[in-house]
CSV table of C-alpha atoms in Angstrom, one decimal:
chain,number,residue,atom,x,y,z
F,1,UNK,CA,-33.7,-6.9,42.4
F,2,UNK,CA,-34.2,-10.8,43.1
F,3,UNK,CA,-31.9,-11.5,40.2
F,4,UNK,CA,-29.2,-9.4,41.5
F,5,UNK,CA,-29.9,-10.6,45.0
F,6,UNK,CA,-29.7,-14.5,43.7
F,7,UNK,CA,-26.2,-13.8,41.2
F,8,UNK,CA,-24.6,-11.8,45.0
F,9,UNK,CA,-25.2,-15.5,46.2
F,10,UNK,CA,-24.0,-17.5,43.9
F,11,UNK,CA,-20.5,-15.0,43.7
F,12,UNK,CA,-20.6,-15.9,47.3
F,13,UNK,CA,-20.6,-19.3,46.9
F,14,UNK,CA,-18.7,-20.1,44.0
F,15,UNK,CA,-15.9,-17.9,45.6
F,16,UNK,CA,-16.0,-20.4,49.0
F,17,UNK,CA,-16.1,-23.1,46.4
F,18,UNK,CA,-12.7,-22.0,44.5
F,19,UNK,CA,-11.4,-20.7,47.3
F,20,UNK,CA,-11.3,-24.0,48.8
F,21,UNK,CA,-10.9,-26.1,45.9
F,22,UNK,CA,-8.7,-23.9,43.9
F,23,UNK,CA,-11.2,-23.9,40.9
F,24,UNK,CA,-14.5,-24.0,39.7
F,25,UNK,CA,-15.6,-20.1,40.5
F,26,UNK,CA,-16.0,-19.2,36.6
F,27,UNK,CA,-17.0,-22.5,35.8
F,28,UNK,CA,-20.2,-22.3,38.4
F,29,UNK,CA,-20.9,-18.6,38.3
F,30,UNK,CA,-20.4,-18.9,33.8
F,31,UNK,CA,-23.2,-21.6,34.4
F,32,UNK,CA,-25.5,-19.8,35.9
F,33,UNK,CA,-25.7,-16.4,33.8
F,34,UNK,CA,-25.8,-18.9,30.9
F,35,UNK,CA,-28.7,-20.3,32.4
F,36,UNK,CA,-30.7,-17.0,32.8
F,37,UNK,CA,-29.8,-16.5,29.1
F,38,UNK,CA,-27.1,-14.6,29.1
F,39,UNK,CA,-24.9,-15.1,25.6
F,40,UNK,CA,-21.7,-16.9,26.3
F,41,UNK,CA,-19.4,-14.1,25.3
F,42,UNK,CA,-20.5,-11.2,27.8
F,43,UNK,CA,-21.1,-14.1,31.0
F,44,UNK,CA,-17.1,-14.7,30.1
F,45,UNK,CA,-17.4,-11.4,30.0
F,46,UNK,CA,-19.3,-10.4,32.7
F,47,UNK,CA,-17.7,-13.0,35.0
F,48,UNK,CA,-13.8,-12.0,34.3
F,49,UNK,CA,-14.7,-8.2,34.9
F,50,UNK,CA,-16.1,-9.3,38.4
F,51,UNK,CA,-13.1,-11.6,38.7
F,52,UNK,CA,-10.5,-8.6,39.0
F,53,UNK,CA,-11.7,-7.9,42.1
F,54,UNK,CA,-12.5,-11.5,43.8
F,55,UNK,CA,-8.9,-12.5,42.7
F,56,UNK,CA,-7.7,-9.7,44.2
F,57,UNK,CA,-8.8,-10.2,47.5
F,58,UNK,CA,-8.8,-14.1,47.7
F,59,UNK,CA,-5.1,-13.6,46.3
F,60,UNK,CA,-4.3,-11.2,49.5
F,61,UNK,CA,-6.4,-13.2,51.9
F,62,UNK,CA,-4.1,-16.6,50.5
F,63,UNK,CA,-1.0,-15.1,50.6
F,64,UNK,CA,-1.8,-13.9,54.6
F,65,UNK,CA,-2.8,-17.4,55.5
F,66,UNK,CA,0.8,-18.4,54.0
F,67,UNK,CA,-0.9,-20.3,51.0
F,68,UNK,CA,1.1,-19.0,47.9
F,69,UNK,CA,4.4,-20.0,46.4
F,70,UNK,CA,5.3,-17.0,44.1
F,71,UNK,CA,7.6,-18.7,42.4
F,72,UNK,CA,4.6,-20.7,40.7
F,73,UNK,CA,2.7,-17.5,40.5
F,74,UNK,CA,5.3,-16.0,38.2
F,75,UNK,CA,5.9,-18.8,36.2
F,76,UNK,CA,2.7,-19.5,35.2
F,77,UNK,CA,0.7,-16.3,35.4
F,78,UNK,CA,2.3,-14.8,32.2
F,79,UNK,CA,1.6,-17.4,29.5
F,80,UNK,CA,-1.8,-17.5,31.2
F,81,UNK,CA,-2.6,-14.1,30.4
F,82,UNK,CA,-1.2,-14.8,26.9
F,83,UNK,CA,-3.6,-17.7,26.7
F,84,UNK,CA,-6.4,-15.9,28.5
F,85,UNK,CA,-6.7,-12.3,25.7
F,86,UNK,CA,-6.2,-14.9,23.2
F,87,UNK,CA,-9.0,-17.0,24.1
F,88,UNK,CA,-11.2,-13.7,24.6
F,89,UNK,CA,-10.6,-12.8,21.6
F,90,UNK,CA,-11.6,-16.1,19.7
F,91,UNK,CA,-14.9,-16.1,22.1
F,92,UNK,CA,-15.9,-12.6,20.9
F,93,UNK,CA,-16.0,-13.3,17.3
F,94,UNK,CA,-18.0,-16.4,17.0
F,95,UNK,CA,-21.6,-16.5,16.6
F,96,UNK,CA,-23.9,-16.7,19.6
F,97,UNK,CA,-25.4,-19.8,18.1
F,98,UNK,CA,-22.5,-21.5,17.6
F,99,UNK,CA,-20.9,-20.1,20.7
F,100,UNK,CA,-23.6,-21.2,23.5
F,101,UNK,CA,-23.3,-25.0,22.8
F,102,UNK,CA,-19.6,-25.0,22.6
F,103,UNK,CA,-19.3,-23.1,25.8
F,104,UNK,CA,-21.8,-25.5,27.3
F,105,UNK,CA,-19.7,-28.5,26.1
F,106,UNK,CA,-16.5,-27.4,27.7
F,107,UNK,CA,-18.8,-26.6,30.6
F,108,UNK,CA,-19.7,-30.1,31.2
F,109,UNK,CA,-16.3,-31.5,30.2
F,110,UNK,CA,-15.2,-29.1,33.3
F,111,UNK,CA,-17.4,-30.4,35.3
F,112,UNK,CA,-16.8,-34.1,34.5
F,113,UNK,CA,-13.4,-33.5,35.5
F,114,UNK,CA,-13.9,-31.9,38.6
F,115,UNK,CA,-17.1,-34.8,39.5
F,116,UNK,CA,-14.7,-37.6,38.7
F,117,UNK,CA,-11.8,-36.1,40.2
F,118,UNK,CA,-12.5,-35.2,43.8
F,119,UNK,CA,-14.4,-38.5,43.8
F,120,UNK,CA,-12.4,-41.1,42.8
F,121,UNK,CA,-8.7,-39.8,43.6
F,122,UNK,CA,-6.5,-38.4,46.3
F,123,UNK,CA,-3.3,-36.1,46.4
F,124,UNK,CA,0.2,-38.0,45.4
F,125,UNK,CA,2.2,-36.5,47.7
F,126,UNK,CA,5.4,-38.9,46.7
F,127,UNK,CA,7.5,-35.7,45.2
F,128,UNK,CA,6.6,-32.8,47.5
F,129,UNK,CA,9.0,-30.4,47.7
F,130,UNK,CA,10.5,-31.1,44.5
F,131,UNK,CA,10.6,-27.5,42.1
F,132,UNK,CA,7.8,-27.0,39.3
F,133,UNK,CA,9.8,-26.1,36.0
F,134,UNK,CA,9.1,-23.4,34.0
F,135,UNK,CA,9.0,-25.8,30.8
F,136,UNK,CA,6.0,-27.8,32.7
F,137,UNK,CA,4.2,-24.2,34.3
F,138,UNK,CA,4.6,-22.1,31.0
F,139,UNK,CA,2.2,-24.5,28.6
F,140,UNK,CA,0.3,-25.8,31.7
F,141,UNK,CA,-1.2,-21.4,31.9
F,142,UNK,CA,-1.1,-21.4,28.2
F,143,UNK,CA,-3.7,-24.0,28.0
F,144,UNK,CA,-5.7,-23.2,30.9
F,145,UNK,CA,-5.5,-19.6,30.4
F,146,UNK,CA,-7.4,-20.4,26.6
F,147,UNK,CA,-9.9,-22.4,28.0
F,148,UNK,CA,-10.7,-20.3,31.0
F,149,UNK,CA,-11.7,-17.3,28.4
F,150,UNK,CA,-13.6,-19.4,26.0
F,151,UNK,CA,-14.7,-21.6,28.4
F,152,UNK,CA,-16.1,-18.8,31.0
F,153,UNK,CA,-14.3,-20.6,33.4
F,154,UNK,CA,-11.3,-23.1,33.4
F,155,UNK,CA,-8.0,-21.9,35.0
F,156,UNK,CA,-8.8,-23.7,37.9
F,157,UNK,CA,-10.1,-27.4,37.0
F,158,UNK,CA,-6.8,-26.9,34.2
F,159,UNK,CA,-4.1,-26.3,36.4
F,160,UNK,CA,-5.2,-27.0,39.9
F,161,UNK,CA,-4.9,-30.9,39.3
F,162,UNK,CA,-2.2,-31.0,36.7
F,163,UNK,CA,0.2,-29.2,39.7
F,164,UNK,CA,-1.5,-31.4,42.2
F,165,UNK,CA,-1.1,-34.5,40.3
F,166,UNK,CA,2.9,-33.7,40.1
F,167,UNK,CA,2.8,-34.1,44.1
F,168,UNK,CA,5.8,-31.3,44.1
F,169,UNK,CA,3.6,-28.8,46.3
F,170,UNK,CA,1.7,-29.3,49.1
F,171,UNK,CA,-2.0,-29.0,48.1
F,172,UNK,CA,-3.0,-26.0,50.3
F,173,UNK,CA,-0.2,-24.0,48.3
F,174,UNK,CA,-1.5,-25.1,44.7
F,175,UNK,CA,-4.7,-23.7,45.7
F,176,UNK,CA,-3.3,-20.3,46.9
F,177,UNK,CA,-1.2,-19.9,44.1
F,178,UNK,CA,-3.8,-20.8,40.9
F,179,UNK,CA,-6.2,-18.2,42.8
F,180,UNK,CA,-3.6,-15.9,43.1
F,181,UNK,CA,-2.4,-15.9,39.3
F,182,UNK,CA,-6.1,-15.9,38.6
F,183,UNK,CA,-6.0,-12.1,38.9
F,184,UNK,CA,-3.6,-11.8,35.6
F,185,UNK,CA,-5.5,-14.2,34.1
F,186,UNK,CA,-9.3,-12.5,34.7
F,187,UNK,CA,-7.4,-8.8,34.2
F,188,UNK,CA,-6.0,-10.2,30.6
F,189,UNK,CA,-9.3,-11.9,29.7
F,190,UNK,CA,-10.8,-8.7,30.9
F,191,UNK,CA,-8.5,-6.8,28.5
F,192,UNK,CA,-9.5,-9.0,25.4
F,193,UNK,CA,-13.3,-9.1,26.1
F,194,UNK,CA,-13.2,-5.1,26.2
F,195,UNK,CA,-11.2,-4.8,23.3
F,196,UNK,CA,-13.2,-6.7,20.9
F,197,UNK,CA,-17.0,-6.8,22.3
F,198,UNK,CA,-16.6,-3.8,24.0
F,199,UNK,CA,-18.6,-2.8,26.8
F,200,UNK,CA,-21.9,-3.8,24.9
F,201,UNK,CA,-24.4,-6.0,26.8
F,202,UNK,CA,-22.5,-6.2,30.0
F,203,UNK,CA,-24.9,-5.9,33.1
F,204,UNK,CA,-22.5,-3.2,35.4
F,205,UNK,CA,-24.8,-4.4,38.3
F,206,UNK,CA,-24.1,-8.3,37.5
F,207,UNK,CA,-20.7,-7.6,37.9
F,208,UNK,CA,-20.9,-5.9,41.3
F,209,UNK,CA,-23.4,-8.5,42.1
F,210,UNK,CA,-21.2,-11.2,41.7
F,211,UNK,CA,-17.9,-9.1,42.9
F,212,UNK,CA,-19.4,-8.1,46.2
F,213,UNK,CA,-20.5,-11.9,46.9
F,214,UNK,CA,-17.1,-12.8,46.4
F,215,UNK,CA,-15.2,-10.3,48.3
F,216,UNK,CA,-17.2,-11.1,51.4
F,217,UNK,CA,-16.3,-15.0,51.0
F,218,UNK,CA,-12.7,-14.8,49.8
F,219,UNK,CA,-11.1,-14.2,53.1
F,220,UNK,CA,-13.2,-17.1,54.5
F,221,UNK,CA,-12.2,-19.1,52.0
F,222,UNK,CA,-8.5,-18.8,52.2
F,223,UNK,CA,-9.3,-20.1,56.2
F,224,UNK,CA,-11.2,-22.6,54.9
F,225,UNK,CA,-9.0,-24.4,52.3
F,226,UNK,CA,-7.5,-25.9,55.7
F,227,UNK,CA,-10.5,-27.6,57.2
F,228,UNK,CA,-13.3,-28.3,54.3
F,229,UNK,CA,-12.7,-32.0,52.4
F,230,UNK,CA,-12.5,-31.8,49.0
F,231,UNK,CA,-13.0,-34.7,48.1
F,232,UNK,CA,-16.8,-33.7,49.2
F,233,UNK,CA,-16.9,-30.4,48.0
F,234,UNK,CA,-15.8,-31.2,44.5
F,235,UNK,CA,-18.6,-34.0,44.1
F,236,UNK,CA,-20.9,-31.4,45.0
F,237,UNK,CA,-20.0,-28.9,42.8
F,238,UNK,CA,-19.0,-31.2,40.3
F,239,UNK,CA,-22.5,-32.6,39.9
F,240,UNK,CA,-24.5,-29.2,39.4
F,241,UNK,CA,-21.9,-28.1,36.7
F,242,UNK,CA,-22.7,-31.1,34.8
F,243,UNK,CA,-26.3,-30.7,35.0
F,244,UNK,CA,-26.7,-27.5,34.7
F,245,UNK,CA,-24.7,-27.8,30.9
F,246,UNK,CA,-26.0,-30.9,30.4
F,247,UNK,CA,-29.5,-29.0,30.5
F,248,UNK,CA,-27.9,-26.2,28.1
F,249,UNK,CA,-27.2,-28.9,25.2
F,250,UNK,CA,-30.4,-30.1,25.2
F,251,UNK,CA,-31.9,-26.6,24.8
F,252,UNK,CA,-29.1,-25.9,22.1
F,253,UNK,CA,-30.9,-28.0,19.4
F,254,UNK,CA,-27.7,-29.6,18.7
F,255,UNK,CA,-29.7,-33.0,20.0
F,256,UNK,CA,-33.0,-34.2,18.7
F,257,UNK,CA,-34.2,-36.1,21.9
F,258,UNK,CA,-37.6,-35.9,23.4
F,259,UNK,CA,-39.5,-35.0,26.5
F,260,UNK,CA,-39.1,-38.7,28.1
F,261,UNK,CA,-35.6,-39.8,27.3
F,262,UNK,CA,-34.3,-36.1,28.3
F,263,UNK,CA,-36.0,-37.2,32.0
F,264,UNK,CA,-34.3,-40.0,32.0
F,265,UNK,CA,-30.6,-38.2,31.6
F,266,UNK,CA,-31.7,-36.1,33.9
F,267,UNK,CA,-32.7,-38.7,36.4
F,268,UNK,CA,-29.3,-40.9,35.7
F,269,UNK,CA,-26.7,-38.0,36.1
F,270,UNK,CA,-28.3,-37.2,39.9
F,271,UNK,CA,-28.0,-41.2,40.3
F,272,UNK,CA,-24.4,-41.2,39.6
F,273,UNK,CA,-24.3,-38.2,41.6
F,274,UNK,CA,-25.5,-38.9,44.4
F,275,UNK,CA,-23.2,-41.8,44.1
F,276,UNK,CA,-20.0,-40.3,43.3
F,277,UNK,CA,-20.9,-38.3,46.6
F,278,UNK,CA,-21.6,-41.1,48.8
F,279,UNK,CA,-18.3,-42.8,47.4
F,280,UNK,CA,-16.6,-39.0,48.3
F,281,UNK,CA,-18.5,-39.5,51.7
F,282,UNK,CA,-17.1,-42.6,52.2
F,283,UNK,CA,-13.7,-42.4,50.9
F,284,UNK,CA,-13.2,-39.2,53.1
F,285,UNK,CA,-14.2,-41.5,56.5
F,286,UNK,CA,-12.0,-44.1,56.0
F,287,UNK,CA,-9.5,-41.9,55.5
F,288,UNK,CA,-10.1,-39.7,58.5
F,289,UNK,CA,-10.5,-42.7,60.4
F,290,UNK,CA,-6.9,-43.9,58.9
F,291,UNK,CA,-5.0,-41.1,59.4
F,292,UNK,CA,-6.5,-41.0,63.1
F,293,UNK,CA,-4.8,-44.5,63.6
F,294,UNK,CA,-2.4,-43.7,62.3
F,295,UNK,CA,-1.5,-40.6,64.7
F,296,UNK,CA,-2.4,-42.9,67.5
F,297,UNK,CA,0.0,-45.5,66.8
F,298,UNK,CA,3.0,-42.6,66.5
F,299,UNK,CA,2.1,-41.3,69.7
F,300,UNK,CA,2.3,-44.9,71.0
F,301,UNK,CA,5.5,-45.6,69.7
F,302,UNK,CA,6.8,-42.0,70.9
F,303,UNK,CA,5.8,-42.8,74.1
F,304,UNK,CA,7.0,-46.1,74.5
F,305,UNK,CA,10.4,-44.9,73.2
F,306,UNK,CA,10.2,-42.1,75.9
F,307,UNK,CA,9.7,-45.2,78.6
């Protein structure tokens, strides 16, 4: 009862996580079943069934708080599911051995990305308003539809920063739309997982577990994708992910290090951490306290116009 107790929560949290970050709910909630020693192809598994519903919901909730542009949803939600039953079905037929590290590898990778990114850059907002093309969406949910199967997580640290790195949509849009497309995405994963695994091994309570904790935060989410920073969120998030895997390899076997020097990674990732989030801390100040300048300064000018 604790355990599903515990995996509600973290489907709680990693659903106010993606919701306001546009990614990171398989990548965190993957993680965790890994941990408890779940084999990486029913936690893909196990997450992408629970995913049908959360992306569902978050999808509704976004497109009622005017977040989606549909447009993007189309374009990129079909190769995505392409990408997503292919991956499955790639996932499913490898080897636990040999699938646990390399799940754990792209894992960290992930959460590399989403550490380093949310830390160290902002939004371009140079082209926005320009259209996405369907020759830059189409391999963009290829790709991140592969990686989000195999990967138990992946749609969202793939194409959430590739569309906001064009600058063509406002960022509150990219996030609606990659969590609305998510729900092709989990249902073709879904699809792929069933077909070639199955329903063997999957926990039916996990799945609710982890469902239910997302409904409940999904329409919160949508509301909060307007007020939380990300900048701070992602550092957060960012830095469990990659300790969490990084803890995986080492119990993979794939390296031969000891008791002492396995302390010490340990003990330098929450350094840089705790860094990259006082940096995100930082960063997210000045800017506040820029933007808040430069408000004043309009109003000023406005005013002095109006005199």
């Amino acid at each position: 009862m604790k355990t599903i107790i515990l995996i509600g929560l973290v489907g709680l949290a990693a659903q106010l996580v993606d919701g306001a970050l546009g990614m990171a709910y398989g990548v965190t909630t993957t993680t965790l079943l890994l941990a408890i020693g779940t084999n990486p192809a029913t936690a893909s598994a196990t997450v992408h069934l629970a995913e049908i519903g959360t992306t569902l919901i978050s999808g509704i909730s976004h497109w009622k708080f005017g977040n989606v542009d549909w447009k993007v949803v189309r374009r990129i939600a079909l190769p995505g599911a392409v990408g997503a039953f292919v991956g499955a079905t790639v996932l499913s037929n490898l080897s636990t051995e040999s699938a646990a590290p390399i799940m754990a590898i792209i894992l960290l990778a992930l959460g590399i990305y989403i550490l380093t990114r949310f830390t160290f850059q902002g939004i371009p907002r140079g082209h926005l308003g320009k259209p996405l093309r369907k020759r830059f969406l189409a391999p963009l949910g290829l790709l991140a539809g592969f990686v989000d199967a195999t990967g138990g997580g992946g749609w969202g640290p793939v194409g959430t920063p590739a569309i906001l790195a064009s600058g063509r949509l406002e960022p509150r849009k990219v996030i609606g739309s990659i969590d609305t497309s998510e729900f092709v995405i989990a249902l073709a994963a879904s699809l792929g997982f069933l077909f070639s695994l199955g329903s063997q091994g999957i926990n039916v309570g996990w799945v609710l577990a982890i469902l239910a904790g997302g409904v409940i935060a999904a329409p919160l989410a949508a509301w909060l994708v307007r007020h939380v920073p990300p900048r701070l969120l992602g550092a957060s998030v960012g830095g469990i992910i990659v300790l969490t895997n990084t803890r995986s390899l080492f119990r993979s076997g794939w390296f031969e290090i000891g008791g002492t020097l396995q302390t010490v990674a340990y003990g330098v990732i929450v350094l840089a951490w705790a860094g990259c989030f006082a940096y995100s801390l930082r960063a997210y100040l000045q800017d506040r306290d820029t933007e808040s300048a430069d408000h004043l300064t309009e109003e000023a000018n406005k005013n002095a116009v109006a005199v």
